[in-house]
PDB file of C-alpha atoms and ligand atoms in Angstrom:
ATOM      1  CA  MET A   1      24.594  -9.047  45.457  1.00 45.00           C
ATOM      2  CA  ARG A   2      27.269 -10.209  46.907  1.00 51.00           C
ATOM      3  CA  ARG A   3      25.798 -12.530  49.751  1.00 52.00           C
ATOM      4  CA  THR A   4      24.256 -14.525  46.041  1.00 48.00           C
ATOM      5  CA  LEU A   5      28.094 -14.953  44.508  1.00 49.00           C
ATOM      6  CA  VAL A   6      29.753 -16.067  47.995  1.00 47.00           C
ATOM      7  CA  SER A   7      26.712 -18.427  48.172  1.00 46.00           C
ATOM      8  CA  LEU A   8      27.379 -19.647  44.898  1.00 44.00           C
ATOM      9  CA  ALA A   9      31.849 -19.991  45.085  1.00 43.00           C
ATOM     10  CA  ALA A  10      30.519 -22.196  48.880  1.00 42.00           C
ATOM     11  CA  VAL A  11      29.019 -23.937  46.368  1.00 41.00           C
ATOM     12  CA  THR A  12      30.921 -24.287  43.730  1.00 38.00           C
ATOM     13  CA  ALA A  13      33.937 -25.095  45.673  1.00 40.00           C
ATOM     14  CA  LEU A  14      32.572 -27.491  48.965  1.00 38.00           C
ATOM     15  CA  GLY A  15      29.821 -28.869  46.543  1.00 36.00           C
ATOM     16  CA  LEU A  16      26.229 -29.506  46.551  1.00 37.00           C
ATOM     17  CA  THR A  17      25.952 -30.731  50.345  1.00 33.00           C
ATOM     18  CA  LEU A  18      25.723 -27.132  51.664  1.00 35.00           C
ATOM     19  CA  ALA A  19      23.338 -26.189  49.576  1.00 34.00           C
ATOM     20  CA  SER A  20      20.687 -26.893  51.642  1.00 34.00           C
ATOM     21  CA  CYS A  21      22.352 -24.866  54.762  1.00 34.00           C
ATOM     22  CA  GLY A  22      23.922 -22.232  53.425  1.00 32.00           C
ATOM     23  CA  GLY A  23      21.043 -20.010  53.094  1.00 34.00           C
ATOM     24  CA  SER A  24      19.705 -18.808  56.689  1.00 36.00           C
ATOM     25  CA  ASP A  25      20.647 -14.948  54.825  1.00 41.00           C
ATOM     26  CA  ASP A  26      17.546 -15.470  52.185  1.00 43.00           C
ATOM     27  CA  GLY A  27      14.782 -15.379  55.003  1.00 41.00           C
ATOM     28  CA  ALA A  28      12.957 -13.962  52.215  1.00 45.00           C
ATOM     29  CA  SER A  29       9.852 -15.778  50.591  1.00 61.00           C
ATOM     30  CA  GLY A  30      11.840 -13.879  47.195  1.00 84.00           C
ATOM     31  CA  CYS A  31       8.970 -13.108  45.018  1.00 95.00           C
ATOM     32  CA  THR A  32       9.252 -11.084  42.036  1.00 93.00           C
ATOM     33  CA  PRO A  33       8.672  -8.711  40.527  1.00 95.00           C
ATOM     34  CA  ALA A  34       8.093  -6.291  43.315  1.00 96.00           C
ATOM     35  CA  THR A  35       4.841  -4.320  43.096  1.00 95.00           C
ATOM     36  CA  PHE A  36       5.239  -2.186  45.892  1.00 97.00           C
ATOM     37  CA  ASP A  37       7.917  -0.862  48.201  1.00 97.00           C
ATOM     38  CA  VAL A  38       7.160  -0.462  52.127  1.00 98.00           C
ATOM     39  CA  THR A  39      10.697   1.137  53.671  1.00 98.00           C
ATOM     40  CA  VAL A  40      10.678   0.189  57.762  1.00 98.00           C
ATOM     41  CA  GLY A  41      12.777   2.190  59.584  1.00 98.00           C
ATOM     42  CA  ALA A  42      14.653   0.877  63.361  1.00 98.00           C
ATOM     43  CA  LYS A  43      15.019   2.718  66.096  1.00 97.00           C
ATOM     44  CA  ASP A  44      17.687   3.271  69.409  1.00 96.00           C
ATOM     45  CA  ASP A  45      14.007   4.013  71.791  1.00 96.00           C
ATOM     46  CA  LEU A  46      13.044  -0.522  70.327  1.00 97.00           C
ATOM     47  CA  LYS A  47      10.338   1.163  68.137  1.00 98.00           C
ATOM     48  CA  PHE A  48       9.770   0.983  64.385  1.00 98.00           C
ATOM     49  CA  ASP A  49       9.495   4.815  62.603  1.00 98.00           C
ATOM     50  CA  ALA A  50       5.901   4.240  62.831  1.00 98.00           C
ATOM     51  CA  ASP A  51       2.865   2.688  64.592  1.00 98.00           C
ATOM     52  CA  SER A  52       1.509   1.107  61.314  1.00 98.00           C
ATOM     53  CA  TYR A  53       2.224   1.091  57.681  1.00 98.00           C
ATOM     54  CA  ASP A  54      -0.102   0.140  54.131  1.00 98.00           C
ATOM     55  CA  SER A  55       0.719  -1.858  51.368  1.00 98.00           C
ATOM     56  CA  ASP A  56      -1.169  -2.951  48.186  1.00 98.00           C
ATOM     57  CA  ALA A  57      -1.401  -6.930  48.635  1.00 97.00           C
ATOM     58  CA  GLY A  58       0.867  -8.511  45.949  1.00 97.00           C
ATOM     59  CA  CYS A  59       4.709  -8.708  46.050  1.00 97.00           C
ATOM     60  CA  VAL A  60       6.291  -6.360  47.816  1.00 97.00           C
ATOM     61  CA  GLU A  61      10.109  -5.466  48.180  1.00 98.00           C
ATOM     62  CA  PHE A  62      10.566  -4.596  51.969  1.00 98.00           C
ATOM     63  CA  THR A  63      13.680  -1.682  52.892  1.00 98.00           C
ATOM     64  CA  TYR A  64      14.767  -2.266  56.629  1.00 98.00           C
ATOM     65  CA  GLU A  65      16.894   0.917  57.425  1.00 98.00           C
ATOM     66  CA  ASN A  66      18.789   1.357  61.172  1.00 98.00           C
ATOM     67  CA  GLU A  67      18.247   4.524  62.358  1.00 97.00           C
ATOM     68  CA  GLY A  68      20.643   3.395  65.513  1.00 96.00           C
ATOM     69  CA  SER A  69      22.809   1.186  66.169  1.00 96.00           C
ATOM     70  CA  VAL A  70      21.374  -1.925  68.124  1.00 97.00           C
ATOM     71  CA  ALA A  71      21.084  -4.545  65.809  1.00 97.00           C
ATOM     72  CA  HIS A  72      16.959  -5.840  64.639  1.00 98.00           C
ATOM     73  CA  THR A  73      15.208  -8.215  62.982  1.00 98.00           C
ATOM     74  CA  LEU A  74      12.420  -7.394  61.254  1.00 98.00           C
ATOM     75  CA  LEU A  75       9.601 -10.306  60.887  1.00 98.00           C
ATOM     76  CA  ILE A  76       6.003 -10.845  60.018  1.00 98.00           C
ATOM     77  CA  LYS A  77       3.463 -12.455  62.136  1.00 97.00           C
ATOM     78  CA  GLY A  78       1.894 -15.606  60.031  1.00 92.00           C
ATOM     79  CA  LYS A  79       4.835 -15.521  56.958  1.00 94.00           C
ATOM     80  CA  SER A  80       7.771 -17.701  58.640  1.00 90.00           C
ATOM     81  CA  GLY A  81      10.219 -17.941  55.352  1.00 90.00           C
ATOM     82  CA  PHE A  82      10.262 -14.360  56.185  1.00 96.00           C
ATOM     83  CA  LYS A  83      12.867 -12.224  58.135  1.00 97.00           C
ATOM     84  CA  LEU A  84      15.449  -9.260  57.198  1.00 98.00           C
ATOM     85  CA  SER A  85      18.433  -7.591  59.454  1.00 98.00           C
ATOM     86  CA  VAL A  86      19.606  -5.233  60.379  1.00 97.00           C
ATOM     87  CA  GLY A  87      22.593  -4.219  60.960  1.00 96.00           C
ATOM     88  CA  ASN A  88      22.441  -0.961  58.164  1.00 97.00           C
ATOM     89  CA  THR A  89      20.763  -1.568  55.825  1.00 98.00           C
ATOM     90  CA  ASP A  90      17.927  -4.985  54.548  1.00 98.00           C
ATOM     91  CA  THR A  91      15.672  -5.712  52.095  1.00 97.00           C
ATOM     92  CA  GLY A  92      13.703  -7.998  51.049  1.00 97.00           C
ATOM     93  CA  THR A  93      10.292  -9.453  49.120  1.00 97.00           C
ATOM     94  CA  VAL A  94       7.101 -11.810  49.949  1.00 97.00           C
ATOM     95  CA  GLU A  95       4.278 -12.054  48.623  1.00 96.00           C
ATOM     96  CA  LEU A  96       0.904 -10.692  50.636  1.00 97.00           C
ATOM     97  CA  GLY A  97      -2.529 -10.664  49.719  1.00 96.00           C
ATOM     98  CA  ALA A  98      -5.311  -8.550  51.469  1.00 97.00           C
ATOM     99  CA  GLY A  99      -5.768  -7.961  55.195  1.00 97.00           C
ATOM    100  CA  SER A 100      -4.025  -7.176  58.746  1.00 98.00           C
ATOM    101  CA  TYR A 101      -0.542  -8.169  59.702  1.00 98.00           C
ATOM    102  CA  GLU A 102       1.663  -7.809  63.044  1.00 98.00           C
ATOM    103  CA  LEU A 103       5.947  -6.420  62.397  1.00 98.00           C
ATOM    104  CA  PHE A 104       7.986  -7.177  64.950  1.00 98.00           C
ATOM    105  CA  CYS A 105      11.441  -7.353  66.226  1.00 98.00           C
ATOM    106  CA  ASP A 106      12.614 -10.536  67.524  1.00 98.00           C
ATOM    107  CA  VAL A 107      15.937  -9.756  69.380  1.00 98.00           C
ATOM    108  CA  SER A 108      15.013 -10.795  72.927  1.00 97.00           C
ATOM    109  CA  GLY A 109      12.932  -7.864  74.732  1.00 98.00           C
ATOM    110  CA  HIS A 110      12.608  -6.106  71.197  1.00 98.00           C
ATOM    111  CA  GLU A 111       8.865  -6.512  70.871  1.00 98.00           C
ATOM    112  CA  ALA A 112       7.629  -6.435  74.169  1.00 98.00           C
ATOM    113  CA  ALA A 113       9.299  -2.660  74.528  1.00 98.00           C
ATOM    114  CA  GLY A 114       7.234  -1.739  71.607  1.00 97.00           C
ATOM    115  CA  MET A 115       8.559  -3.412  68.836  1.00 98.00           C
ATOM    116  CA  LYS A 116       5.681  -3.925  66.800  1.00 98.00           C
ATOM    117  CA  ALA A 117       3.631  -2.231  64.403  1.00 98.00           C
ATOM    118  CA  ASP A 118       0.275  -3.172  62.725  1.00 98.00           C
ATOM    119  CA  LEU A 119       0.617  -3.311  58.232  1.00 98.00           C
ATOM    120  CA  THR A 120      -2.244  -3.474  56.142  1.00 98.00           C
ATOM    121  CA  VAL A 121      -2.994  -4.686  53.297  1.00 98.00           C
ATOM    122  CA  GLU A 122      -5.161  -4.091  50.964  1.00 97.00           C
TER     123      GLU A 122
HETATM  124 CU1   CU B   1      14.517  -4.623  67.893  1.00 79.93          CU
END
C-alpha cells in the first residue's frame, strides 16, 4: 500500500512520464483475487526453506519471508513479469496454470549455490 501511495504521489507531482519508469518494484503480474497462498522462506545459507512447494492453479499469492539478513529475490522460470525481493517480507500475485515450475533467486551466485526449488501447480 505504501508503495502505491508513493507512486501515485510521484506521478501526480511530476507528470505521467514517470509512470512508465516508476514501476520497477511491481514485477508481479498482479492478478486478483488471489485464490491460493504460497509462503517461501529465504535462508542465509542460500537455500529456500523447502526443496519443493505446491499450489493450486489460478491466481497465486506468494509471501516471501527472509529468515536471515542477506538480500534475496524470488522469481519463477518462464514467468518474466514476476519478481519479489527481500529485505524482510514481500508479497505478490501471479497467474499460474497447472504444471511444473522452478523457483529461484537471481542474486548473483545464489541459484548456483542451491537457491532454487520446484513448484508443482495442480
Ligand atoms: Cu538469494
